Amino acid sequence: MRIQILGSAAGGGFPQWNCGCANCHRLRQGTLRGKARTQTQVAVSSDGKAWFLLNASPDLRAQIEAVAELHPRAGLRHSPIAGIVLTSGDLDNVLGLLLLREFQPLRIFATSAIRKIVSQDNSFFRLLERVPGQVTWVDLRPGAAFELNVQGESGPGICCRAVPLPGAYPGYVNEEERGRLAEDQAVLALMLQGQGGKLLFAPALPAVTDQMLALMRDCDVLLVDGTFWSDDELRQARGGGPTSREMGHLPISGPGGSLERLSLRGPRKIYIHVNNTNPMLDEESPQYRSVRAAGWEIAEDGWSFAL
Amino acid sequence: MRIQILGSAAGGGFPQWNCGCANCHRLRQGTLRGKARTQTQVAVSSDGKAWFLLNASPDLRAQIEAVAELHPRAGLRHSPIAGIVLTSGDLDNVLGLLLLREFQPLRIFATSAIRKIVSQDNSFFRLLERVPGQVTWVDLRPGAAFELNVQGESGPGICCRAVPLPGAYPGYVNEEERGRLAEDQAVLALMLQGQGGKLLFAPALPAVTDQMLALMRDCDVLLVDGTFWSDDELRQARGGGPTSREMGHLPISGPGGSLERLSLRGPRKIYIHVNNTNPMLDEESPQYRSVRAAGWEIAEDGWSFAL
């Protein structure tokens, strides 16, 4: 299995358009030792030919262009991108679907609830269904395994399993609709198994249960929620707002934080989906050093590796 | 009036993610004498402090980051962007609105029909209305003049007038709804007047009436639809599809094309919204040479000028 990290920041990217926090300000000034990042986007492939996107970021156009493996290969219209797996209906995970609308046949794997709130409640998505066979939504049942294969082809694809997480539906879903949607279909982690090993992708991790910990121990690589360093980070950075936990992101530091809870050895551990306010983006900070000392890596745009 | 061209390509940008046409292929290979372009985006300002976006492109995040004048200046959250004027409901013109959702107070000037099909038929837009005063939609009446000013401030803003064009509503609007919407609210050109002169912005120009020609003669700068070179360009490039005129874009070449119709002298004439298939993107092509010889410029990302 080949894995490409096309983007590694949380929603808004780094720097973020209207943010003057220390990180964003210093990055723009050129005084931060740290790297700009686009919004989180991962692509996986079993054969290096057909690629599957894990979510579809708003930065997808530039992210595709940045990686030669994702460019068209044959004919006037072509893309190596065969499908997309969604882990939630968050705008940062789905807006990129609307950038893939040039009549390219695509499969979108999502829970029926995510399909509903995204494609049925937003007329824009009719543009993905203008010709028969343009986009095929495939129902993804939490807990069930499915194959990431090109439509109509069998082969040693990637086996994927969606692990339901205790998260909430996005802010654009109103209360009435929220009550009608299945709770276990809102936020997922993905367990991906190729011939060479197992990858867990959890860009939003609201909590770490013992069951999740057991799953992680069984993995070769973890790509895990590194959104916020501390629970009150947003409040500190912009003078208000929800806590990290209230937003469905277990913070990295503090009691019960991911640094403490995920002290397991064995898998390669990579934080992804890093918010622009996170102090570990400063590579001269104590937070960066402590994360690295604990054996974690911090994902960067452009990374690629095989499993 | 200051004018920034942040993006100059048609929908999909140049190169386009799934396109293997001669232009895209050669640009990726490094054998085309020509420039990559993001999707059309223009920003204007009367004082260099408050900026107004003409439409909101899907590439807006990177486009804002590329221009220092659009970066936050003071405090933890700030943006010099005060508002957006929409010329149609096309996805390439409105998707960027969803990238501007970090609780920044913004005014969006649009016809009531465009506001309806964009914000009421797409639940995603609730994210722009999470706190009072976040986004204010201002009704824009075709033909009527309005001031581009920061809310609550008076001053020598930019005087803007929306000129209705004979275009259609976007493909995501269904037939039933289409019948209920006013015909003159679908596609607009913008006439912008600052202290130093007049700019016409018409990224989609379905036809040139004598009335439009008179308006243009009165302008200092024209930023005009340069989408397609020829009427059957898309058919040639991908083996099918609508003609340029059917898509609401007067082609550049041929009888009645914009090169012939807009042979006026006086205003500075700039083609913008150039499709990836347009042969004039190749700066060694006869099409490029003939456009330049006729006194036209072809907009590039990063251009800025004063009026």
PDB file of C-alpha atoms in Angstrom, chain A residues 1 45-47 52 146-150 153-160 193-195:
ATOM      1  CA  MET A   1       0.000   0.000   0.000  1.00  0.00           C
ATOM      2  CA  SER A  45      -3.171   2.985  -3.543  1.00  0.00           C
ATOM      3  CA  SER A  46      -2.480  -0.730  -3.652  1.00  0.00           C
ATOM      4  CA  ASP A  47      -0.827  -0.710  -7.077  1.00  0.00           C
ATOM      5  CA  PHE A  52      -8.396   6.459  -3.369  1.00  0.00           C
ATOM      6  CA  PHE A 146     -15.226  -3.345   2.210  1.00  0.00           C
ATOM      7  CA  GLU A 147     -12.732  -3.437  -0.617  1.00  0.00           C
ATOM      8  CA  LEU A 148     -11.229  -0.313  -2.172  1.00  0.00           C
ATOM      9  CA  ASN A 149     -11.261  -1.507  -5.755  1.00  0.00           C
ATOM     10  CA  VAL A 150     -11.802   0.066  -9.108  1.00  0.00           C
ATOM     11  CA  GLU A 153     -12.313  -4.882 -11.349  1.00  0.00           C
ATOM     12  CA  SER A 154     -11.336  -7.420  -8.742  1.00  0.00           C
ATOM     13  CA  GLY A 155      -7.840  -7.618  -7.395  1.00  0.00           C
ATOM     14  CA  PRO A 156      -5.680  -7.276  -4.341  1.00  0.00           C
ATOM     15  CA  GLY A 157      -7.208  -3.939  -3.364  1.00  0.00           C
ATOM     16  CA  ILE A 158      -7.122  -2.355   0.038  1.00  0.00           C
ATOM     17  CA  CYS A 159      -9.424  -3.722   2.693  1.00  0.00           C
ATOM     18  CA  CYS A 160     -11.094  -0.871   4.541  1.00  0.00           C
ATOM     19  CA  GLN A 193      -5.224  -3.056   5.352  1.00  0.00           C
ATOM     20  CA  GLY A 194      -2.981  -3.651   2.374  1.00  0.00           C
ATOM     21  CA  GLN A 195      -0.617  -6.517   1.668  1.00  0.00           C
TER      22      GLN A 195
END
